[in-house]
Amino acid sequence: ISNEDLYRPNFHFSPEKGWMNDPNGMFYYNGYYHLYFQHYPDGTTWGPMHWGHAISTDLFNWKEQPIALFPDELGYIFSGSAVVDIENTSSFGVDGKTPIVAIYTSHDPKKEKTGDIDVENQSIAYSLDEGLTWTKYEGNPVLKNPGVRDFRDPKVSWDDERKRWNMVVAAGQEIQFYISKDLKSWEKLTSFGEGIGNHSGVWECPDLFQLPVIGSSEKKWVLLVSINPGGPNTGSATQYFVGDFNGSNFIVDESFKEEMKREHSFWVDHGRDNYAGVTFSNIENKDGGKLFMGWMSNWLYANEVPTEKWRSATTTARTLELVKGKNTYRLIANPVPELHEFKSKKLESLDVVLEGNTLLTTSKAIDFTSAQINFKVEDLVDGVYTFELSNSEGDSLRFGYDATKGNYFVDRNKAGITDFSNKFSDRIALAPRISNHKNWTGTIILDKTSIELFFDNGQTVMTEIFFPKAPFDSFYFKAPSDEYNLEYIDIQQLKFNLN
Ligand code: FRU
C-alpha cells in the first residue's frame, strides 16, 4: 500500500504536491468556497511562499486550481485574507465586475539576510474573475512596517456599522487594529495584547469578528490569536478572547478576564493539530455563526511528517458560535452541517444499556478512514472512558474521557509511525472538560490520518493527526464500570463523490 493510499486524506484538503501551511484568504462567492493556502510547490518543506488555491461547492470536495500568487520583488507571499468588495470601495472593479481583494504580507527574504527588521509589509492584489487570477496593486505595500520584526497576517473584514474596513494584524506579541475606506490607505487605531493572554510565543494570524450569543439578542466580538509556541499540548495553537470592539479598541469582557485568571483553557482547539485558522469572508450561517478552517498540523513537526509527495491538510470546516456559560462566554465549534449530507449508512443505533468493556465493531462493514461517530453516555461515573481504533499492525489510537481527573485525552503514542520527530509523541494530549453536565455527548470525525473530536456540543475540541502503518479497522469502547448507559452510538460512513 503506497504512501499516497495510506496517508492522502479522503475529505480534508491537501495539495497535490509540495508543502502547505496556513489557510489564507478564504471567502464564499457565487456558489463557491475559495481556499488559498501558504504553499511551496517545489518542495515538501517550508520554502518561498506562494498562495495556492482550491475551490469547492460543499467544503469537502476540493478542486485545486493554478497558483494564485507568486513571490515577487517585495518578497514571499505570507498569510492574509480576502474580501468581496461588493461596493467597489477599492475602485478595482471595472465593467460592473465585483473585485475580490486579497490583503497579504510581503516578506522580504533578501532584506532579512541583511539583518534589517522591517522585512514584513502588507500588500494587496485584486481579482476580477472571482478569485481565479490576480493582479498585484502597483502601489504595494499599502501598509508599511512600523519597526517590528514580526508584522504579518492581515485579516480584513467589513465593519457594517461604521461603513469601513477593519484590519487586525499581528505585530510581535500584540495585535494592531487599522481601518480603511478603500483597502489602499490604512490608518492605525490601537493595539491589544499587553498583559493579557498567553505570551510564550510569537502572535500570528489574528481574526476579529462579531458573533451573536446563542439564545439572546446580545452580540459580542471575538478575537482569535494564533501563538507559536505556547499551545496547551505544546507547539502552535490558537487562543481566543471575547469582548467588545468599540470602533477603536478591543476590550476584553470583564467576566472573561475573571475566568482567565482561573483557567487557561480559552483555546479554539486543544489538540496539537489546528493552527492559524481563521474565518471565511462573505458568509455566515442563518444564526450569524462563522465558518472556520485551520491548518491541521503543528510547527513542532510539520516539516517532518511521513508523507512523500505533499505535506499537510486543512481541518474540517467548522461553525464557530458563542454561548454564555455560568461565568462567561465560550466559543463553540462544530463540523459544518454540510457534513450531514455525506452520511451514507448508519451502522449502529443502540438505545440500550450496554455492559462495560464492549467491543463495538471489528467489522469490515465500515471504513474508518471516512467516518463520523456520534455518541451519548448518560450519568458519567468516575474512571476512564476509552475509545480505541486499531489495526492488524498493532497500531492503536486511544482517546476518551478521564472522569476522575476531568480531562479529555488523545493518545497517539502507539498509533503508527512516530519516530520522524521526538516532539510528535512525547505526551498524551489533554483538555480539561468545560461542561459539567452529567451526560457526555461527542462527535468523532475520522479520516486516514486525522481525528477531530467535538465534545459537549463543541465546547471542547481536539484535533490530532497520526500515521498508522495500515488503516484502522477495528473500534472499541470501554467504560469504567459495567453499569453505564450508552444512550446511543451512531457509526456512519461518510461518502464523498470525489472526482
Ligand atoms: C503561521 C505563519 C504566519 C506566516 C506564515 C508563513 O503559521 O508563521 O505567521 O504568515 O506562517 O508561511
Short mmCIF file of C-alpha atoms and ligand atoms in Angstrom, two decimals:
data_model
loop_
_atom_site.label_atom_id
_atom_site.label_comp_id
_atom_site.label_asym_id
_atom_site.label_seq_id
_atom_site.Cartn_x
_atom_site.Cartn_y
_atom_site.Cartn_z
CA ILE A 1 0.00 0.00 0.00
CA SER A 2 1.56 3.25 -1.18
CA ASN A 3 2.28 6.29 0.93
CA GLU A 4 -0.33 8.10 -1.17
CA ASP A 5 -3.02 5.47 -0.50
CA LEU A 6 -2.17 5.22 3.16
CA TYR A 7 -1.94 8.92 4.04
CA ARG A 8 -3.66 11.13 1.44
CA PRO A 9 -6.77 12.40 3.26
CA ASN A 10 -10.13 11.34 1.85
CA PHE A 11 -12.05 14.51 2.54
CA HIS A 12 -9.67 17.06 4.00
CA PHE A 13 -7.91 19.29 1.51
CA SER A 14 -4.25 18.52 0.83
CA PRO A 15 -2.20 19.92 -2.06
CA GLU A 16 -1.47 17.62 -4.99
CA LYS A 17 2.23 18.16 -4.41
CA GLY A 18 4.52 20.24 -2.24
CA TRP A 19 4.29 21.98 1.05
CA MET A 20 1.24 23.66 2.61
CA ASN A 21 0.70 25.59 5.84
CA ASP A 22 -1.90 28.22 6.85
CA PRO A 23 -5.24 28.58 5.07
CA ASN A 24 -5.39 32.07 3.55
CA GLY A 25 -7.93 34.40 2.00
CA MET A 26 -10.92 32.13 2.47
CA PHE A 27 -14.17 33.54 1.09
CA TYR A 28 -17.50 32.46 -0.38
CA TYR A 29 -18.91 33.90 -3.58
CA ASN A 30 -21.39 32.82 -6.23
CA GLY A 31 -21.75 29.24 -5.06
CA TYR A 32 -18.03 28.59 -4.48
CA TYR A 33 -15.93 28.39 -1.35
CA HIS A 34 -12.39 29.56 -2.01
CA LEU A 35 -9.40 28.37 -0.05
CA TYR A 36 -5.96 29.83 -0.62
CA PHE A 37 -3.05 28.49 1.34
CA GLN A 38 0.60 29.00 2.20
CA HIS A 39 2.28 26.88 -0.42
CA TYR A 40 5.74 25.89 -1.60
CA PRO A 41 5.05 23.91 -4.78
CA ASP A 42 8.68 22.92 -5.42
CA GLY A 43 9.41 21.12 -2.19
CA THR A 44 7.80 19.29 0.70
CA THR A 45 9.24 21.53 3.41
CA TRP A 46 8.57 25.21 4.09
CA GLY A 47 10.12 27.44 1.41
CA PRO A 48 9.45 30.57 -0.68
CA MET A 49 5.74 31.10 -0.04
CA HIS A 50 3.09 31.28 -2.73
CA TRP A 51 -0.68 31.30 -2.35
CA GLY A 52 -2.04 28.00 -3.61
CA HIS A 53 -5.76 27.85 -4.40
CA ALA A 54 -8.62 25.37 -4.23
CA ILE A 55 -12.37 25.68 -4.72
CA SER A 56 -15.36 23.73 -3.51
CA THR A 57 -19.12 23.90 -3.61
CA ASP A 58 -19.57 21.85 -0.42
CA LEU A 59 -16.42 22.37 1.71
CA PHE A 60 -15.38 18.71 1.35
CA ASN A 61 -14.74 18.07 -2.34
CA TRP A 62 -11.92 20.50 -3.11
CA LYS A 63 -10.51 21.09 -6.58
CA GLU A 64 -7.04 22.52 -6.67
CA GLN A 65 -6.57 25.50 -9.00
CA PRO A 66 -3.49 27.11 -10.53
CA ILE A 67 -1.30 29.02 -8.05
CA ALA A 68 -2.89 32.36 -7.25
CA LEU A 69 0.04 34.49 -6.06
CA PHE A 70 3.75 34.03 -6.74
CA PRO A 71 6.64 35.61 -4.81
CA ASP A 72 7.75 38.94 -6.31
CA GLU A 73 10.29 41.74 -5.77
CA LEU A 74 8.63 42.58 -2.45
CA GLY A 75 9.21 39.05 -1.23
CA TYR A 76 7.36 35.88 -0.35
CA ILE A 77 3.57 35.90 -0.13
CA PHE A 78 2.81 35.26 3.52
CA SER A 79 -0.59 34.74 5.15
CA GLY A 80 -3.53 37.08 4.78
CA SER A 81 -7.18 37.38 3.90
CA ALA A 82 -9.51 38.20 1.01
CA VAL A 83 -12.72 40.20 0.88
CA VAL A 84 -15.50 40.52 -1.65
CA ASP A 85 -15.58 44.26 -2.33
CA ILE A 86 -19.26 44.39 -3.19
CA GLU A 87 -19.47 48.18 -3.26
CA ASN A 88 -16.23 48.54 -5.18
CA THR A 89 -14.72 50.72 -2.44
CA SER A 90 -11.28 49.91 -3.88
CA SER A 91 -12.36 51.01 -7.38
CA PHE A 92 -10.54 47.97 -8.77
CA GLY A 93 -13.86 46.85 -10.21
CA VAL A 94 -14.37 47.67 -13.89
CA ASP A 95 -17.31 46.94 -16.21
CA GLY A 96 -19.53 46.26 -13.24
CA LYS A 97 -17.36 43.37 -12.07
CA THR A 98 -17.12 42.79 -8.34
CA PRO A 99 -13.49 42.84 -7.25
CA ILE A 100 -12.15 40.30 -4.79
CA VAL A 101 -9.31 41.92 -2.88
CA ALA A 102 -6.57 39.93 -1.15
CA ILE A 103 -4.58 41.53 1.67
CA TYR A 104 -1.38 39.65 2.48
CA THR A 105 2.07 40.06 3.94
CA SER A 106 5.06 40.61 1.68
CA HIS A 107 8.03 39.06 3.48
CA ASP A 108 11.38 40.19 2.06
CA PRO A 109 13.97 37.39 2.46
CA LYS A 110 16.81 39.49 0.99
CA LYS A 111 16.30 42.28 3.46
CA GLU A 112 16.00 39.71 6.22
CA LYS A 113 19.51 38.43 5.35
CA THR A 114 21.00 41.87 5.83
CA GLY A 115 19.73 41.82 9.41
CA ASP A 116 17.10 44.53 8.90
CA ILE A 117 13.99 44.08 10.98
CA ASP A 118 11.43 45.87 8.81
CA VAL A 119 11.07 42.96 6.41
CA GLU A 120 7.31 42.43 6.58
CA ASN A 121 4.81 44.83 4.99
CA GLN A 122 1.17 44.47 3.93
CA SER A 123 0.27 44.33 0.24
CA ILE A 124 -2.90 43.85 -1.79
CA ALA A 125 -3.93 42.18 -5.04
CA TYR A 126 -7.29 42.01 -6.80
CA SER A 127 -9.20 39.56 -8.93
CA LEU A 128 -11.91 40.38 -11.44
CA ASP A 129 -12.71 36.76 -12.27
CA GLU A 130 -13.99 35.60 -8.90
CA GLY A 131 -10.65 34.68 -7.40
CA LEU A 132 -9.05 32.67 -10.21
CA THR A 133 -6.42 35.15 -11.43
CA TRP A 134 -4.92 38.10 -9.60
CA THR A 135 -3.28 41.42 -10.29
CA LYS A 136 -0.99 42.91 -7.69
CA TYR A 137 -1.60 46.57 -6.89
CA GLU A 138 1.13 48.85 -8.24
CA GLY A 139 1.12 50.87 -5.01
CA ASN A 140 2.29 47.98 -2.81
CA PRO A 141 2.99 47.79 0.03
CA VAL A 142 -0.15 49.53 1.29
CA LEU A 143 0.84 49.29 4.96
CA LYS A 144 4.47 49.75 5.89
CA ASN A 145 6.29 48.08 8.71
CA PRO A 146 6.23 50.24 11.85
CA GLY A 147 9.60 48.89 13.03
CA VAL A 148 8.78 45.43 14.38
CA ARG A 149 10.40 42.18 13.39
CA ASP A 150 7.10 40.28 13.01
CA PHE A 151 4.35 42.27 11.31
CA ARG A 152 2.06 40.00 9.41
CA ASP A 153 -1.12 38.09 8.62
CA PRO A 154 -3.63 40.91 7.96
CA LYS A 155 -7.26 39.85 8.36
CA VAL A 156 -9.69 42.34 6.90
CA SER A 157 -13.44 42.47 7.35
CA TRP A 158 -16.23 44.90 6.55
CA ASP A 159 -17.50 46.88 9.54
CA ASP A 160 -21.11 47.34 8.56
CA GLU A 161 -21.93 49.61 11.48
CA ARG A 162 -19.13 52.07 10.68
CA LYS A 163 -19.05 51.50 6.90
CA ARG A 164 -15.33 50.85 6.66
CA TRP A 165 -12.80 48.06 6.57
CA ASN A 166 -11.22 46.80 9.77
CA MET A 167 -7.84 45.13 9.74
CA VAL A 168 -6.24 43.11 12.51
CA VAL A 169 -2.57 42.31 12.03
CA ALA A 170 -0.02 40.59 14.27
CA ALA A 171 2.90 42.74 15.41
CA GLY A 172 5.35 40.92 17.67
CA GLN A 173 3.28 39.85 20.65
CA GLU A 174 0.39 42.19 20.08
CA ILE A 175 -2.45 42.67 17.64
CA GLN A 176 -2.77 46.02 15.89
CA PHE A 177 -6.03 47.47 14.58
CA TYR A 178 -6.24 49.54 11.39
CA ILE A 179 -9.11 50.98 9.35
CA SER A 180 -9.57 51.92 5.71
CA LYS A 181 -12.24 53.21 3.35
CA ASP A 182 -10.70 51.84 0.16
CA LEU A 183 -8.37 48.97 1.20
CA LYS A 184 -5.42 51.01 -0.07
CA SER A 185 -4.75 53.55 2.66
CA TRP A 186 -4.75 52.38 6.24
CA GLU A 187 -4.93 54.30 9.49
CA LYS A 188 -3.79 52.85 12.79
CA LEU A 189 -6.24 52.78 15.67
CA THR A 190 -4.83 50.89 18.65
CA SER A 191 -3.12 47.72 19.69
CA PHE A 192 -4.06 44.90 22.00
CA GLY A 193 -2.24 42.24 23.97
CA GLU A 194 -0.16 43.77 26.72
CA GLY A 195 -0.62 41.90 29.97
CA ILE A 196 -3.30 39.57 28.67
CA GLY A 197 -3.35 36.12 27.13
CA ASN A 198 -0.58 33.65 26.50
CA HIS A 199 2.74 35.21 25.53
CA SER A 200 5.05 32.25 25.34
CA GLY A 201 5.45 32.63 21.59
CA VAL A 202 5.02 34.98 18.68
CA TRP A 203 1.45 36.11 17.92
CA GLU A 204 0.23 35.29 14.41
CA CYS A 205 -2.87 35.03 12.22
CA PRO A 206 -5.41 37.12 14.15
CA ASP A 207 -9.10 37.34 13.27
CA LEU A 208 -11.74 39.73 14.61
CA PHE A 209 -15.47 39.16 14.14
CA GLN A 210 -18.78 39.67 15.82
CA LEU A 211 -20.99 36.77 16.92
CA PRO A 212 -24.48 36.66 18.34
CA VAL A 213 -24.71 34.99 21.73
CA ILE A 214 -26.92 31.95 21.18
CA GLY A 215 -30.30 32.25 22.83
CA SER A 216 -30.10 36.02 23.42
CA SER A 217 -30.15 39.23 21.45
CA GLU A 218 -26.66 40.08 22.63
CA LYS A 219 -23.66 40.28 20.30
CA LYS A 220 -20.02 40.07 21.24
CA TRP A 221 -16.72 40.41 19.43
CA VAL A 222 -14.25 37.56 19.28
CA LEU A 223 -10.53 37.92 18.65
CA LEU A 224 -8.59 34.83 17.56
CA VAL A 225 -4.83 34.87 18.05
CA SER A 226 -2.60 32.02 16.98
CA ILE A 227 0.54 31.55 19.03
CA ASN A 228 3.74 29.63 18.33
CA PRO A 229 4.89 28.07 20.60
CA GLY A 230 2.71 28.11 23.71
CA GLY A 231 -0.13 25.74 22.83
CA PRO A 232 -1.85 23.77 25.61
CA ASN A 233 -0.27 20.50 24.48
CA THR A 234 2.97 22.04 23.15
CA GLY A 235 3.75 23.78 19.91
CA SER A 236 1.41 26.01 17.98
CA ALA A 237 -2.27 26.64 18.83
CA THR A 238 -4.97 29.29 18.65
CA GLN A 239 -6.26 31.23 21.65
CA TYR A 240 -9.34 33.44 21.70
CA PHE A 241 -10.68 36.45 23.60
CA VAL A 242 -14.30 37.60 23.95
CA GLY A 243 -15.13 41.26 24.37
CA ASP A 244 -16.28 44.37 22.56
CA PHE A 245 -14.87 46.38 19.72
CA ASN A 246 -15.94 49.97 20.17
CA GLY A 247 -14.61 51.27 16.87
CA SER A 248 -11.11 51.89 18.13
CA ASN A 249 -10.33 49.47 20.97
CA PHE A 250 -10.88 45.82 21.57
CA ILE A 251 -11.88 45.48 25.23
CA VAL A 252 -11.95 42.05 26.78
CA ASP A 253 -15.15 41.37 28.69
CA GLU A 254 -14.71 41.62 32.48
CA SER A 255 -16.29 38.22 33.05
CA PHE A 256 -13.92 36.72 30.50
CA LYS A 257 -10.91 38.32 32.20
CA GLU A 258 -12.02 36.94 35.55
CA GLU A 259 -12.36 33.47 34.11
CA MET A 260 -8.92 33.74 32.50
CA LYS A 261 -7.44 34.12 35.97
CA ARG A 262 -8.98 30.81 36.98
CA GLU A 263 -8.12 28.76 33.95
CA HIS A 264 -6.16 28.98 30.76
CA SER A 265 -8.36 26.97 28.51
CA PHE A 266 -9.56 29.55 26.04
CA TRP A 267 -8.30 27.66 23.02
CA VAL A 268 -10.17 27.22 19.77
CA ASP A 269 -8.87 23.65 19.81
CA HIS A 270 -6.93 21.77 22.49
CA GLY A 271 -5.40 19.22 20.12
CA ARG A 272 -1.98 19.70 18.61
CA ASP A 273 -3.12 19.98 15.01
CA ASN A 274 -5.25 23.01 14.38
CA TYR A 275 -3.24 26.14 13.76
CA ALA A 276 -3.52 29.52 12.03
CA GLY A 277 -7.24 29.03 11.46
CA VAL A 278 -9.43 32.00 10.56
CA THR A 279 -12.95 32.57 9.28
CA PHE A 280 -14.33 32.80 5.74
CA SER A 281 -15.35 36.19 4.37
CA ASN A 282 -18.76 36.91 2.92
CA ILE A 283 -20.64 34.09 4.59
CA GLU A 284 -22.27 33.23 7.87
CA ASN A 285 -24.89 30.69 8.84
CA LYS A 286 -28.53 31.55 9.46
CA ASP A 287 -27.82 32.25 13.13
CA GLY A 288 -24.86 34.51 12.38
CA GLY A 289 -22.26 31.80 13.06
CA LYS A 290 -18.93 31.99 11.27
CA LEU A 291 -17.23 29.43 9.08
CA PHE A 292 -13.71 28.44 10.16
CA MET A 293 -10.87 26.23 8.90
CA GLY A 294 -7.38 25.70 10.26
CA TRP A 295 -4.11 24.12 9.20
CA MET A 296 -4.10 20.55 10.51
CA SER A 297 -0.52 20.37 11.70
CA ASN A 298 1.88 21.88 14.20
CA TRP A 299 5.13 23.80 13.69
CA LEU A 300 6.80 21.33 16.07
CA TYR A 301 6.92 18.60 13.42
CA ALA A 302 5.03 19.79 10.31
CA ASN A 303 8.18 19.65 8.18
CA GLU A 304 8.88 16.04 9.16
CA VAL A 305 5.56 14.18 8.91
CA PRO A 306 5.92 10.99 6.81
CA THR A 307 4.04 11.95 3.66
CA GLU A 308 6.07 11.84 0.46
CA LYS A 309 4.53 14.00 -2.26
CA TRP A 310 2.84 16.65 -0.18
CA ARG A 311 2.72 17.87 3.39
CA SER A 312 -0.29 18.86 5.46
CA ALA A 313 -4.04 19.19 5.16
CA THR A 314 -6.71 21.60 6.40
CA THR A 315 -9.13 20.78 9.23
CA THR A 316 -12.77 20.00 8.62
CA ALA A 317 -14.70 23.25 8.14
CA ARG A 318 -16.38 24.24 11.37
CA THR A 319 -19.05 26.63 12.50
CA LEU A 320 -17.98 28.99 15.27
CA GLU A 321 -20.68 30.21 17.63
CA LEU A 322 -20.79 31.87 21.01
CA VAL A 323 -22.60 30.69 24.11
CA LYS A 324 -22.87 32.23 27.54
CA GLY A 325 -21.96 29.78 30.27
CA LYS A 326 -22.21 30.11 34.03
CA ASN A 327 -19.31 32.54 34.32
CA THR A 328 -18.54 33.88 30.89
CA TYR A 329 -18.76 33.46 27.11
CA ARG A 330 -17.43 30.42 25.30
CA LEU A 331 -16.63 29.84 21.70
CA ILE A 332 -18.09 26.57 20.47
CA ALA A 333 -17.06 24.82 17.28
CA ASN A 334 -18.87 22.09 15.40
CA PRO A 335 -18.48 20.49 11.98
CA VAL A 336 -20.42 22.36 9.31
CA PRO A 337 -23.89 20.93 8.58
CA GLU A 338 -22.77 20.12 5.00
CA LEU A 339 -21.13 17.07 6.54
CA HIS A 340 -24.52 15.53 7.22
CA GLU A 341 -25.14 15.24 3.51
CA PHE A 342 -22.33 12.75 3.15
CA LYS A 343 -23.55 10.10 5.55
CA SER A 344 -24.47 7.01 3.67
CA LYS A 345 -25.19 4.35 6.23
CA LYS A 346 -25.93 4.15 9.85
CA LEU A 347 -24.11 1.18 11.27
CA GLU A 348 -25.24 1.17 14.84
CA SER A 349 -28.07 2.79 16.62
CA LEU A 350 -28.45 1.43 20.10
CA ASP A 351 -30.96 2.60 22.62
CA VAL A 352 -29.90 0.16 25.29
CA VAL A 353 -27.86 -0.18 28.42
CA LEU A 354 -24.72 -1.99 27.45
CA GLU A 355 -22.28 -3.87 29.62
CA GLY A 356 -18.85 -2.44 30.28
CA ASN A 357 -15.88 -3.46 28.13
CA THR A 358 -17.86 -3.61 24.94
CA LEU A 359 -16.20 -4.32 21.66
CA LEU A 360 -18.38 -2.35 19.32
CA THR A 361 -17.12 -3.49 15.98
CA THR A 362 -14.25 -5.11 14.17
CA SER A 363 -16.50 -5.32 11.19
CA LYS A 364 -15.39 -4.60 7.67
CA ALA A 365 -18.80 -3.11 7.12
CA ILE A 366 -17.43 0.32 7.81
CA ASP A 367 -14.36 2.09 6.57
CA PHE A 368 -12.91 4.01 9.48
CA THR A 369 -10.86 6.22 7.18
CA SER A 370 -14.03 8.21 6.35
CA ALA A 371 -16.40 8.04 9.24
CA GLN A 372 -18.41 10.07 11.68
CA ILE A 373 -19.39 8.71 15.08
CA ASN A 374 -21.92 10.38 17.34
CA PHE A 375 -22.45 9.13 20.84
CA LYS A 376 -24.04 9.91 24.16
CA VAL A 377 -23.16 8.43 27.53
CA GLU A 378 -25.60 9.13 30.35
CA ASP A 379 -24.78 9.58 34.03
CA LEU A 380 -20.99 9.70 33.94
CA VAL A 381 -19.23 7.87 36.78
CA ASP A 382 -15.64 8.12 37.98
CA GLY A 383 -13.00 6.33 35.96
CA VAL A 384 -11.82 6.33 32.39
CA TYR A 385 -13.96 6.04 29.26
CA THR A 386 -11.75 4.88 26.41
CA PHE A 387 -12.29 4.60 22.69
CA GLU A 388 -9.69 2.76 20.69
CA LEU A 389 -9.01 2.41 16.98
CA SER A 390 -6.57 -0.28 15.95
CA ASN A 391 -5.25 -2.34 13.05
CA SER A 392 -3.51 -5.64 12.29
CA GLU A 393 -0.11 -3.91 12.56
CA GLY A 394 -0.66 -3.41 16.26
CA ASP A 395 -1.12 0.34 15.97
CA SER A 396 -3.64 1.87 18.30
CA LEU A 397 -5.10 5.31 18.77
CA ARG A 398 -6.73 5.84 22.14
CA PHE A 399 -8.92 8.74 23.17
CA GLY A 400 -11.71 9.48 25.57
CA TYR A 401 -12.51 10.97 28.93
CA ASP A 402 -10.94 10.52 32.34
CA ALA A 403 -13.93 11.36 34.51
CA THR A 404 -11.90 11.19 37.71
CA LYS A 405 -9.48 13.87 36.57
CA GLY A 406 -11.98 15.73 34.39
CA ASN A 407 -9.72 15.50 31.33
CA TYR A 408 -10.30 14.54 27.76
CA PHE A 409 -7.32 12.81 26.18
CA VAL A 410 -5.86 11.68 22.86
CA ASP A 411 -3.02 9.20 22.96
CA ARG A 412 -1.34 8.73 19.57
CA ASN A 413 1.93 7.46 21.02
CA LYS A 414 1.34 3.97 19.59
CA ALA A 415 -0.80 4.98 16.63
CA GLY A 416 1.75 4.15 13.96
CA ILE A 417 4.87 5.92 12.72
CA THR A 418 6.08 8.44 15.29
CA ASP A 419 9.86 8.40 15.03
CA PHE A 420 10.11 11.17 12.42
CA SER A 421 10.15 13.67 15.28
CA ASN A 422 10.70 13.32 19.01
CA LYS A 423 8.13 16.06 19.57
CA PHE A 424 5.27 14.18 17.92
CA SER A 425 4.51 11.59 20.57
CA ASP A 426 6.23 12.78 23.72
CA ARG A 427 2.97 13.02 25.65
CA ILE A 428 -0.76 12.31 25.73
CA ALA A 429 -2.74 15.38 24.69
CA LEU A 430 -5.13 16.56 27.42
CA ALA A 431 -8.02 19.00 27.55
CA PRO A 432 -10.00 19.99 30.62
CA ARG A 433 -13.71 19.29 30.31
CA ILE A 434 -15.58 22.60 30.44
CA SER A 435 -19.09 21.22 30.68
CA ASN A 436 -20.23 19.81 34.00
CA HIS A 437 -23.25 18.05 32.57
CA LYS A 438 -23.76 14.53 33.88
CA ASN A 439 -24.27 13.30 30.33
CA TRP A 440 -21.48 13.26 27.80
CA THR A 441 -22.02 13.73 24.07
CA GLY A 442 -19.49 13.80 21.28
CA THR A 443 -18.86 13.75 17.57
CA ILE A 444 -15.79 11.98 16.22
CA ILE A 445 -14.62 12.66 12.68
CA LEU A 446 -12.14 10.25 11.18
CA ASP A 447 -10.05 10.48 8.04
CA LYS A 448 -6.97 8.40 7.18
CA THR A 449 -4.58 10.45 9.26
CA SER A 450 -6.71 12.63 11.49
CA ILE A 451 -9.19 12.61 14.31
CA GLU A 452 -11.37 15.60 15.20
CA LEU A 453 -13.26 15.43 18.47
CA PHE A 454 -16.15 17.73 19.26
CA PHE A 455 -17.28 17.15 22.83
CA ASP A 456 -20.26 18.62 24.70
CA ASN A 457 -21.73 20.30 21.62
CA GLY A 458 -18.40 21.77 20.61
CA GLN A 459 -17.36 23.22 23.95
CA THR A 460 -14.13 21.23 23.95
CA VAL A 461 -12.50 20.38 20.64
CA MET A 462 -9.40 18.29 19.97
CA THR A 463 -7.78 17.74 16.57
CA GLU A 464 -4.82 15.41 16.15
CA ILE A 465 -3.04 13.71 13.26
CA PHE A 466 -1.42 10.25 13.19
CA PHE A 467 0.25 7.91 10.68
CA PRO A 468 -0.80 4.27 11.11
CA LYS A 469 1.09 1.52 9.25
CA ALA A 470 -2.25 0.22 7.93
CA PRO A 471 -5.73 1.72 8.00
CA PHE A 472 -7.52 1.37 11.34
CA ASP A 473 -10.22 -1.25 11.01
CA SER A 474 -11.41 -2.02 14.49
CA PHE A 475 -13.12 0.13 17.03
CA TYR A 476 -13.53 -0.46 20.71
CA PHE A 477 -15.20 1.32 23.60
CA LYS A 478 -14.59 0.63 27.25
CA ALA A 479 -16.37 2.21 30.19
CA PRO A 480 -15.05 2.29 33.76
CA SER A 481 -17.85 0.16 35.11
CA ASP A 482 -20.21 -2.49 33.81
CA GLU A 483 -23.14 -0.31 34.73
CA TYR A 484 -23.27 2.51 32.31
CA ASN A 485 -25.71 3.85 29.87
CA LEU A 486 -24.60 4.31 26.32
CA GLU A 487 -27.69 6.11 25.19
CA TYR A 488 -26.64 5.91 21.55
CA ILE A 489 -23.69 5.45 19.30
CA ASP A 490 -24.12 6.03 15.59
CA ILE A 491 -21.24 5.00 13.40
CA GLN A 492 -21.71 6.47 10.00
CA GLN A 493 -19.85 6.07 6.77
CA LEU A 494 -19.02 9.34 5.08
CA LYS A 495 -19.24 9.00 1.32
CA PHE A 496 -17.79 11.74 -0.79
CA ASN A 497 -18.31 11.92 -4.51
CA LEU A 498 -14.70 12.74 -5.18
CA ASN A 499 -13.83 13.31 -8.77
C1 FRU B 1 1.80 30.92 10.66
C2 FRU B 1 2.82 31.67 9.84
C3 FRU B 1 2.35 33.07 9.56
C4 FRU B 1 3.10 33.43 8.31
C5 FRU B 1 3.15 32.12 7.57
C6 FRU B 1 4.39 31.90 6.78
O1 FRU B 1 1.86 29.56 10.55
O2 FRU B 1 4.06 31.67 10.51
O3 FRU B 1 2.55 33.97 10.62
O4 FRU B 1 2.46 34.43 7.57
O5 FRU B 1 3.01 31.11 8.55
O6 FRU B 1 4.28 30.78 5.96
#
